[in-house]
GROMACS .gro file of C-alpha atoms in nm:
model
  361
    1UNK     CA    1   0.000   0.000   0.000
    2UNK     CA    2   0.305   0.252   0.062
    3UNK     CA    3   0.606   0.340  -0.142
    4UNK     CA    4   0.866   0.494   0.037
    5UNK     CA    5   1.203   0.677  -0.161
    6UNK     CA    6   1.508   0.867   0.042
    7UNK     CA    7   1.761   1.049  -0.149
    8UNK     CA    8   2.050   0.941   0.097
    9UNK     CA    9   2.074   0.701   0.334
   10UNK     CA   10   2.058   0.838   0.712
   11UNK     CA   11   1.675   0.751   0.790
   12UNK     CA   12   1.661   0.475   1.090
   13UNK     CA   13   1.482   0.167   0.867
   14UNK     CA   14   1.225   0.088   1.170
   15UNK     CA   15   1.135   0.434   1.256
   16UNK     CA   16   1.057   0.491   0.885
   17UNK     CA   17   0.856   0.117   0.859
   18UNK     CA   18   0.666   0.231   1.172
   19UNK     CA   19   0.611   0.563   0.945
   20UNK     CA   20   0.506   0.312   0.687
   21UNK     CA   21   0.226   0.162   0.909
   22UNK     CA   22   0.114   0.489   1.065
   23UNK     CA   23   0.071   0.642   0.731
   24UNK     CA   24  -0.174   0.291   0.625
   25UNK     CA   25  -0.304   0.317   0.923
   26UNK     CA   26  -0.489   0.643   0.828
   27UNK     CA   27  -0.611   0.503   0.511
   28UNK     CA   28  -0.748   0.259   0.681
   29UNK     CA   29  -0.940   0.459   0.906
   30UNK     CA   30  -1.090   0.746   0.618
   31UNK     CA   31  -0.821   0.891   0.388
   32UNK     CA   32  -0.811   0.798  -0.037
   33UNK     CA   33  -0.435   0.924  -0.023
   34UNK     CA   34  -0.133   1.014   0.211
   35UNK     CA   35   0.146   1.238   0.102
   36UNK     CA   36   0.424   1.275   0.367
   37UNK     CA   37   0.800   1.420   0.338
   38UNK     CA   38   1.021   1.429   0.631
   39UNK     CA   39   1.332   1.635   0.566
   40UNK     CA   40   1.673   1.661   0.781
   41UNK     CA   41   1.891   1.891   0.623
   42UNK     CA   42   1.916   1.815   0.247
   43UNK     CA   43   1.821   1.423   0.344
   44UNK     CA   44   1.435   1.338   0.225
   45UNK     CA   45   1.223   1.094   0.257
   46UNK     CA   46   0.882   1.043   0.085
   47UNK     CA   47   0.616   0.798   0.177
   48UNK     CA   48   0.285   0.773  -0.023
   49UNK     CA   49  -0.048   0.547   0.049
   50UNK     CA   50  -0.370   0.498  -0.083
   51UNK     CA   51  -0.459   0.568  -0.463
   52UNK     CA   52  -0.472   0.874  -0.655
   53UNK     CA   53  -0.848   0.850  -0.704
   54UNK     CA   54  -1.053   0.579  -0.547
   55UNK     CA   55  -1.113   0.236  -0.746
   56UNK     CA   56  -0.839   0.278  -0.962
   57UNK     CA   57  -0.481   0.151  -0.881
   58UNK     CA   58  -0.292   0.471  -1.012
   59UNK     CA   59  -0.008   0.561  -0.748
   60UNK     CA   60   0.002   0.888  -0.551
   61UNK     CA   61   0.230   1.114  -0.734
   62UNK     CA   62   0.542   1.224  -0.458
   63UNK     CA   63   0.493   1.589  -0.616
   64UNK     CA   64   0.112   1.565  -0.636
   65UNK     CA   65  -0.068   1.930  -0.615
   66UNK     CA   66  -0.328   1.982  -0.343
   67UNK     CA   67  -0.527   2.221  -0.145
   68UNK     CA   68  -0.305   2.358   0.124
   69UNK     CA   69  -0.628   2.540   0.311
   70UNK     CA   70  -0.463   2.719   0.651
   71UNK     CA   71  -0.122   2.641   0.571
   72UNK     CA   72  -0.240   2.984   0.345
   73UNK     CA   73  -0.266   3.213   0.633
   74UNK     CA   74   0.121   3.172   0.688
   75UNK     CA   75   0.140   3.336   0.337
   76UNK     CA   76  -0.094   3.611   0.386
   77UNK     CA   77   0.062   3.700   0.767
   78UNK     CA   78   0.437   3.689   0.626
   79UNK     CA   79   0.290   3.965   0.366
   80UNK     CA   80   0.168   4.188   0.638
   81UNK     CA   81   0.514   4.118   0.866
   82UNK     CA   82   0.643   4.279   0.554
   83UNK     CA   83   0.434   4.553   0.513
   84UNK     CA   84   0.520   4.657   0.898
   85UNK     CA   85   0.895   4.605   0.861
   86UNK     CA   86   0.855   4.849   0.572
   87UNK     CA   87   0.641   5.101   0.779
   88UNK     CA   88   0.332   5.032   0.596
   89UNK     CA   89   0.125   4.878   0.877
   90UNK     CA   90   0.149   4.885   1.268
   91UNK     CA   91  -0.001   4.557   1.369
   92UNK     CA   92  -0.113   4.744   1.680
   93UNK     CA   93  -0.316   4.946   1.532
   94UNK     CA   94  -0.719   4.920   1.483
   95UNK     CA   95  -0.867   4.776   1.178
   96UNK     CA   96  -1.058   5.082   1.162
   97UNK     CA   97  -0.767   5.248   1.064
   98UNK     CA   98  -0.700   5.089   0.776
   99UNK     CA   99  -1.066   4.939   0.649
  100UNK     CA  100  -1.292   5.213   0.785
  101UNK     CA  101  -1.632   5.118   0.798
  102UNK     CA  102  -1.617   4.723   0.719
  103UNK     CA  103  -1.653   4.633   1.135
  104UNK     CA  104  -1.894   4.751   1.402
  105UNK     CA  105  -1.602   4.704   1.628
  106UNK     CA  106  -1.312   4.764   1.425
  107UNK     CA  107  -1.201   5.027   1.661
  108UNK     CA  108  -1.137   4.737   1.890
  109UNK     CA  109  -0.969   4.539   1.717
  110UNK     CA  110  -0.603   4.573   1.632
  111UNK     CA  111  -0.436   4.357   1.316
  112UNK     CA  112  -0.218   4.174   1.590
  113UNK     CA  113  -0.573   4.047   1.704
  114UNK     CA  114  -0.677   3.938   1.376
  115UNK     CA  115  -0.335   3.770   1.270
  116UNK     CA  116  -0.331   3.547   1.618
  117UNK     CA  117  -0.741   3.468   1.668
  118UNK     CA  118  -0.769   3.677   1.941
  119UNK     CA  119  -0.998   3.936   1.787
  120UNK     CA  120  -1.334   3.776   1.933
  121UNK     CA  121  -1.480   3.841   1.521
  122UNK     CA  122  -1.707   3.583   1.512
  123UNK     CA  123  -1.651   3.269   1.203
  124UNK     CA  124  -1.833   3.319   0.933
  125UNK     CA  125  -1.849   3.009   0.778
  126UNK     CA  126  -1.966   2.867   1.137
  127UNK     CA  127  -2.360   2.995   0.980
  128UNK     CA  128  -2.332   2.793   0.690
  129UNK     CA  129  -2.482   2.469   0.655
  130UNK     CA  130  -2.278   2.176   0.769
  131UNK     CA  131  -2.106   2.038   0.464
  132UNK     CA  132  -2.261   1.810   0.235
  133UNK     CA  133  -2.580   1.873   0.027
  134UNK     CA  134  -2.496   2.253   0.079
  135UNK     CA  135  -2.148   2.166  -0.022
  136UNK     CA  136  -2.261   2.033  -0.383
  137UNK     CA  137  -2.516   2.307  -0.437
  138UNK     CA  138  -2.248   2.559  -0.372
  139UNK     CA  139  -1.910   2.435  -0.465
  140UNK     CA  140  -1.837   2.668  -0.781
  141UNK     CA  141  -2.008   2.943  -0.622
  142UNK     CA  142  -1.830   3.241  -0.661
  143UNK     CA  143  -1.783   3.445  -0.320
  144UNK     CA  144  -1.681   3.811  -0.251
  145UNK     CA  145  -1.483   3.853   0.073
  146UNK     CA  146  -1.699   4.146   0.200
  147UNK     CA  147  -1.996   3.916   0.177
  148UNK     CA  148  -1.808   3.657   0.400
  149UNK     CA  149  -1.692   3.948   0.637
  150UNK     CA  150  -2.055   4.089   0.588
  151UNK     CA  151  -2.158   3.768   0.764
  152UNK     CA  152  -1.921   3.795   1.079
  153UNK     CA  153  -2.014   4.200   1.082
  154UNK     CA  154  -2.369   4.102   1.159
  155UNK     CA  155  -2.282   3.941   1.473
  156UNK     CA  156  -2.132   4.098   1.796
  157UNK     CA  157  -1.816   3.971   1.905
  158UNK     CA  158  -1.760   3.637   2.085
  159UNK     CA  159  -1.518   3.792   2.317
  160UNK     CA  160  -1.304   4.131   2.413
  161UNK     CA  161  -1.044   4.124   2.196
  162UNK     CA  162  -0.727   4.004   2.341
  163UNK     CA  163  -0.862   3.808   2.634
  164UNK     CA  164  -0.897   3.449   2.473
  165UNK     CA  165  -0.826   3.269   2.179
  166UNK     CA  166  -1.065   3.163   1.898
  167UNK     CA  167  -0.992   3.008   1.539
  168UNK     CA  168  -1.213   3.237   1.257
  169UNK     CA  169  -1.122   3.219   0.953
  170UNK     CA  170  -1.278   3.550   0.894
  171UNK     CA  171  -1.014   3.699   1.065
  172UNK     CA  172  -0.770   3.614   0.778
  173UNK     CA  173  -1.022   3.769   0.508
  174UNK     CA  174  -1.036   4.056   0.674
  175UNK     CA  175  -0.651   4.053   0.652
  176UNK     CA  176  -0.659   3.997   0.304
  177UNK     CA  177  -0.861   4.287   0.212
  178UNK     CA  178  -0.652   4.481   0.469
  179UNK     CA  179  -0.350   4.404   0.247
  180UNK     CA  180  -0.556   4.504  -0.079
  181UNK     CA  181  -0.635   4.821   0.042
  182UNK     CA  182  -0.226   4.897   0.202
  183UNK     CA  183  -0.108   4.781  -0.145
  184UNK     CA  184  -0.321   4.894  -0.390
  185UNK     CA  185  -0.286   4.564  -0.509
  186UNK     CA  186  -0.447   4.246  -0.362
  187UNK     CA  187  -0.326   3.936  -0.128
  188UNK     CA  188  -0.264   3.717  -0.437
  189UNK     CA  189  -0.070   3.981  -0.582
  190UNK     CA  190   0.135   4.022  -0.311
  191UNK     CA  191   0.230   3.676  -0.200
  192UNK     CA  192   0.339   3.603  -0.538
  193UNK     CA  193   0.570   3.903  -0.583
  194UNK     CA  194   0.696   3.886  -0.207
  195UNK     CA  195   0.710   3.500  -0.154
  196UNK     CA  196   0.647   3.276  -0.485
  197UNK     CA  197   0.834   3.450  -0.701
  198UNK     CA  198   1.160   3.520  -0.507
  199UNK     CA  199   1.160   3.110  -0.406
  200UNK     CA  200   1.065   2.975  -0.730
  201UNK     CA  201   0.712   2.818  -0.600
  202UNK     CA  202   0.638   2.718  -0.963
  203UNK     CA  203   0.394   2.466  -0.770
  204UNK     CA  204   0.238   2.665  -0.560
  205UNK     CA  205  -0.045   2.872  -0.696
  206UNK     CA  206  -0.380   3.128  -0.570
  207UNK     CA  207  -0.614   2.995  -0.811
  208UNK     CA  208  -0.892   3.239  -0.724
  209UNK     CA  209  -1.237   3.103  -0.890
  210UNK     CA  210  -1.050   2.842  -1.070
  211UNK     CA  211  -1.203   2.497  -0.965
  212UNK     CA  212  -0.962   2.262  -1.095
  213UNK     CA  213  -0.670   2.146  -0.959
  214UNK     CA  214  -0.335   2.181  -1.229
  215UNK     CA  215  -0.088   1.906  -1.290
  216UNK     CA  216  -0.056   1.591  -1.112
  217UNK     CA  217  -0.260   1.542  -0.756
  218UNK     CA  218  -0.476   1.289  -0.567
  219UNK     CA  219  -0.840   1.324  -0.563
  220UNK     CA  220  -1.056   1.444  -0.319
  221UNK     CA  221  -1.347   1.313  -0.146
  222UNK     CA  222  -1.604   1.410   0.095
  223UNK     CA  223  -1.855   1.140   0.238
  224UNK     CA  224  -2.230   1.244   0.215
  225UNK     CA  225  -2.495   1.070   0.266
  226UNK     CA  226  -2.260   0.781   0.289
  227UNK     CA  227  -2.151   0.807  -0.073
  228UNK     CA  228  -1.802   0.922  -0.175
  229UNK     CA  229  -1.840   1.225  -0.377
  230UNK     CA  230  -1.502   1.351  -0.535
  231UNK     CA  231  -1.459   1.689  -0.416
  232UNK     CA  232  -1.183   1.802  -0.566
  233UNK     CA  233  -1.321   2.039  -0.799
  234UNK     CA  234  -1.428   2.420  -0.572
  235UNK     CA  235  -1.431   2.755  -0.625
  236UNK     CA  236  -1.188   2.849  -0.336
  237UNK     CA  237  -1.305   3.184  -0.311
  238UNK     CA  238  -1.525   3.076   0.064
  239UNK     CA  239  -1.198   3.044   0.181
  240UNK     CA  240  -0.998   3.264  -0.017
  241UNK     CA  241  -0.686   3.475   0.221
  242UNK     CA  242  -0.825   3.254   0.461
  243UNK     CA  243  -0.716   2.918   0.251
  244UNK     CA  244  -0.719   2.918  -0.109
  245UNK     CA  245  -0.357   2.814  -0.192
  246UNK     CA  246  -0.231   2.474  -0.364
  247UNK     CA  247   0.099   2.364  -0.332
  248UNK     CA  248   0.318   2.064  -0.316
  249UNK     CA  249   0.492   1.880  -0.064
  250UNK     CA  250   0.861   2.001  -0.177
  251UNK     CA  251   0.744   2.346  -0.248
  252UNK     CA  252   0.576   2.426   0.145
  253UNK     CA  253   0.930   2.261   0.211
  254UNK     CA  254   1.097   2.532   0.035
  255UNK     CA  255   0.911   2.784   0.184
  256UNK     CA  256   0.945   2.681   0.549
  257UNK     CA  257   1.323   2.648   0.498
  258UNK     CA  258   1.298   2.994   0.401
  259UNK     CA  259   1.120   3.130   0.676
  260UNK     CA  260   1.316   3.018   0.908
  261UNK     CA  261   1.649   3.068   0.764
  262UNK     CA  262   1.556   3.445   0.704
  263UNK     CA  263   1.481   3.457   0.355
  264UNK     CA  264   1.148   3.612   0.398
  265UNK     CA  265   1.135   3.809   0.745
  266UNK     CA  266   1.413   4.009   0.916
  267UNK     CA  267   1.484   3.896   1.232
  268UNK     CA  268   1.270   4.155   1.437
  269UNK     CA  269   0.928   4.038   1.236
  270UNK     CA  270   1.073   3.710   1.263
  271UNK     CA  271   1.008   3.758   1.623
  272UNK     CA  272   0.711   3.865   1.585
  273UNK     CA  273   0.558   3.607   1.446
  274UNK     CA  274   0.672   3.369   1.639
  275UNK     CA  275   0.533   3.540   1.954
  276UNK     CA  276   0.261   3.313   2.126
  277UNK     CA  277  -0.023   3.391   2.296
  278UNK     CA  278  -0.048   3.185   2.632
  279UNK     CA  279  -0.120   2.796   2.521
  280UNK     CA  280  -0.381   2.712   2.773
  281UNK     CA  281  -0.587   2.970   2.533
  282UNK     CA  282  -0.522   2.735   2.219
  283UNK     CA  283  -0.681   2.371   2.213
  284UNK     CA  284  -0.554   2.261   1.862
  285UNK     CA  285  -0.401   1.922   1.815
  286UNK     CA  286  -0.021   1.922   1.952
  287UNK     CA  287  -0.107   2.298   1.980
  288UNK     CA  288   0.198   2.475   2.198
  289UNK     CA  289   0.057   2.843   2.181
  290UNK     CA  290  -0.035   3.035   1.809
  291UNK     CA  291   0.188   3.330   1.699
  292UNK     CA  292   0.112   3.545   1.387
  293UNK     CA  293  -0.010   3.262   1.146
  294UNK     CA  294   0.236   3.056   1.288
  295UNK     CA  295   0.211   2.769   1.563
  296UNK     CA  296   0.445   2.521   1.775
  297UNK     CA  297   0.322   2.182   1.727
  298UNK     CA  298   0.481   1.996   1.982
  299UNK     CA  299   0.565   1.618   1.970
  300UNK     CA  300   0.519   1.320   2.168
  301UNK     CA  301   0.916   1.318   2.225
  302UNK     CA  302   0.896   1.688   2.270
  303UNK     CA  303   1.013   1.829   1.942
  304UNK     CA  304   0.841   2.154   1.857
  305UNK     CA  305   0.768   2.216   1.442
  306UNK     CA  306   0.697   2.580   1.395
  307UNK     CA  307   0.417   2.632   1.129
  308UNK     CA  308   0.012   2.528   1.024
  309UNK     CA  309  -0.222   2.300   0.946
  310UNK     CA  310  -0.580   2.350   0.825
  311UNK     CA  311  -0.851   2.133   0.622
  312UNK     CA  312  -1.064   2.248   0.323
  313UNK     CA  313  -1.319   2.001   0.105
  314UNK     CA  314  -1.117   1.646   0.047
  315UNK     CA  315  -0.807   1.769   0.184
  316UNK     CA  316  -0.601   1.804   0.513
  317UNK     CA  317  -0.276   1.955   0.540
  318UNK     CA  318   0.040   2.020   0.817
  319UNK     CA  319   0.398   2.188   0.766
  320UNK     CA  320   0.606   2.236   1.027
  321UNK     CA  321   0.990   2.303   1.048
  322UNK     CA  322   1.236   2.345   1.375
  323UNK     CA  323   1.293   2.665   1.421
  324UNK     CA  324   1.702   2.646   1.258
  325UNK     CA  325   1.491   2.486   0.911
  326UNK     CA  326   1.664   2.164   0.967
  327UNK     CA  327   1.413   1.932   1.028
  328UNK     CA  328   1.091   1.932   0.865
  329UNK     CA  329   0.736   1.773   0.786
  330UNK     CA  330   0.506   1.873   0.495
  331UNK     CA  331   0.210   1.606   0.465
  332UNK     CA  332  -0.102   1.591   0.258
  333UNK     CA  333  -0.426   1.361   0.289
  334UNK     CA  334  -0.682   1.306   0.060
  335UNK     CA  335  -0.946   1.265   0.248
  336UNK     CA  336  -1.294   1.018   0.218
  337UNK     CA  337  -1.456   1.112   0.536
  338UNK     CA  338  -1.787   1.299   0.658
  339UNK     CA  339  -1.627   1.598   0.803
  340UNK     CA  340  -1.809   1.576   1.135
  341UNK     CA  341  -1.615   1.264   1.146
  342UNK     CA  342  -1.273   1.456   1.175
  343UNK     CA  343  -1.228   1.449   1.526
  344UNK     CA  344  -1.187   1.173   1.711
  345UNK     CA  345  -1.047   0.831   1.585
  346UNK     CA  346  -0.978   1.007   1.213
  347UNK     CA  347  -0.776   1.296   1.385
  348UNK     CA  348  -0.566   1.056   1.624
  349UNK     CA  349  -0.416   0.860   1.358
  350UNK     CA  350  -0.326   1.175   1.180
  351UNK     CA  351  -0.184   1.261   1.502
  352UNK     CA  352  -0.036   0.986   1.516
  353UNK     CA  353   0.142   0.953   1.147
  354UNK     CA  354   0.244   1.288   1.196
  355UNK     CA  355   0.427   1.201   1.514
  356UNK     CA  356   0.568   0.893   1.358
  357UNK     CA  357   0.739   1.117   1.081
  358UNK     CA  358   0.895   1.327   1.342
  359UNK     CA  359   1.015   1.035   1.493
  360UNK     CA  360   1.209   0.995   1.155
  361UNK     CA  361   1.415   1.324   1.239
   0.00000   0.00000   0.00000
């Protein structure tokens, strides 16, 4: 069921079978495909399970495309780190400033807020139906991101901003339009003149209302009704700044060598990003604390990888890197599950592989 390649030899043979079994094991439970690549220095190793689309025995491609989802937001808050080493934002100051008009309570609530969760903006896409029939009536539907912020605006907040912590991906739009109106430009724009371009991401893409997925990739699939339906094909746009991106395994291993080795931040915003609110605040899986678009995911041997991971339609995603860009983990995986079956049993033996792949470093 797996194929495994390293380009030199260096990888501890049982700790990569156990990867092996981990990596099965999460077929087993719900996923069509499994893309993994554990990196130490310029030594790789790939591992791949499952089929590229269900029923058929075509392999998973090593440099299949997929939908990166949250691993976006990295992108988008790297942007603005940017834009305030270069005096065009302060992070501290209120949205208002910047987007006047768009919140009720954008007076109270600074960028910093936004870029960490801790604004209290309520999550849009929490009103939408659950996945499933609303998912196929809607999935080339184009959205605008005020109508997704429109949504959130409606609402009062969940919380005073800066007191807790609470994941909304309408935070990130909000960023993104932030950036758009800083610029003159827009997000896409900008993260492929500041971050694609200078790293030659020729794999990674923003494919705005573009539903298809380019070049070689694994399907897919969402379980409704308790049918497989490939899901592969969206308009990205409900996600858009928030997680539109595709990308490959190598490529988000490009980028997080990058990052860390100071390619992309100078060491101040660098700092900056990294800076965690309290981690009794976040309850993420392997969740250490959440920076600017940035998180420690810590380990079962106690191993912190710096970086995201976030879900979208047929799709689940994690990167993470040591802070010195030595060791890393970029893993993809298809996925053939009703989402409200994420948690749980589905999400442990992600857990699970992914801990088994740093156990490979």
């Amino acid at each position: 069921m797996t194929n495994s390649t390293a380009t030199r030899a260096g990888f501890d043979p049982a700790k990569v079978a156990t990867l092996r079994a981990a990596v099965d094991k999460v077929i087993e439970i719900g996923a069509s495909s499994v893309q993994f690549r554990v990196a130490d220095g310029d030594a790789v190793l790939t591992v791949t399970s499952g089929s590229a689309e269900l029923g058929k025995n075509a392999p998973v491609p090593e440099d299949g495309r997929f939908r990166i989802a949250c691993v976006t937001k990295m992108f988008v808050s790297i942007v603005l780190l940017q834009l305030g080493s270069e005096g065009k934002i302060d992070l501290d100051a209120s949205v208002e400033r910047y987007l006047p008009g768009l919140l009720p309570c954008g007076s109270r609530i600074a960028v910093r807020n936004l870029m960490n969760h801790t604004s209290g903006l309520y999550n849009h896409a929490d009103s939408f139906q659950r996945p499933g029939d609303r998912f196929l009536r809607d999935r080339y539907r184009h959205f605008e991101a005020e109508e997704l912020v429109g949504v959130a605006a409606k609402r009062p907040l969940n919380f005073e901003p800066s007191t807790t912590f609470e994941y909304s991906n309408t935070n990130y739009i909000v960023l993104g339009l932030l950036i758009g109106r800083v610029t003159g430009s827009t997000y896409t724009e900008q993260i492929r003149q500041r971050i694609l371009e200078p790293l030659g991401l020729r794999n990674t893409f923003l494919p705005g209302d573009d539903p298809e997925i380019p070049g070689p990739h694994a399907r897919g699939y969402m379980k409704i009704k308790g049918r497989s339906e490939d899901v592969t094909a969206l308009n990205p746009s409900e996600a858009c700044s928030a997680g539109e991106m595709i990308s490959t395994t190598a490529d988000l291993d490009r980028f997080l060598v990058a990052l860390m080795k100071g390619e992309l931040l100078d060491e101040a915003a660098f700092t900056e990003m990294k800076t965690t609110i309290p981690a009794e605040w976040v309850t993420l899986p392997m969740s250490n604390g959440y920076g600017l678009g940035f998180m420690p995911f810590q380990t079962r041997r106690g191993m912190s990888l710096w970086g995201h991971g976030g879900g979208i339609p047929g799709y689940a995603t994690f990167a993470g890197s040591t802070l010195d860009g030595r060791k890393r983990l970029v893993t993809s995986i298809g996925l053939d599950i009703d989402p409200d079956d994420f948690s749980g049993v589905f999400e442990n033996s992600v857990v699970d592989a992914i801990n088994a792949g740093a156990d490979c470093l």
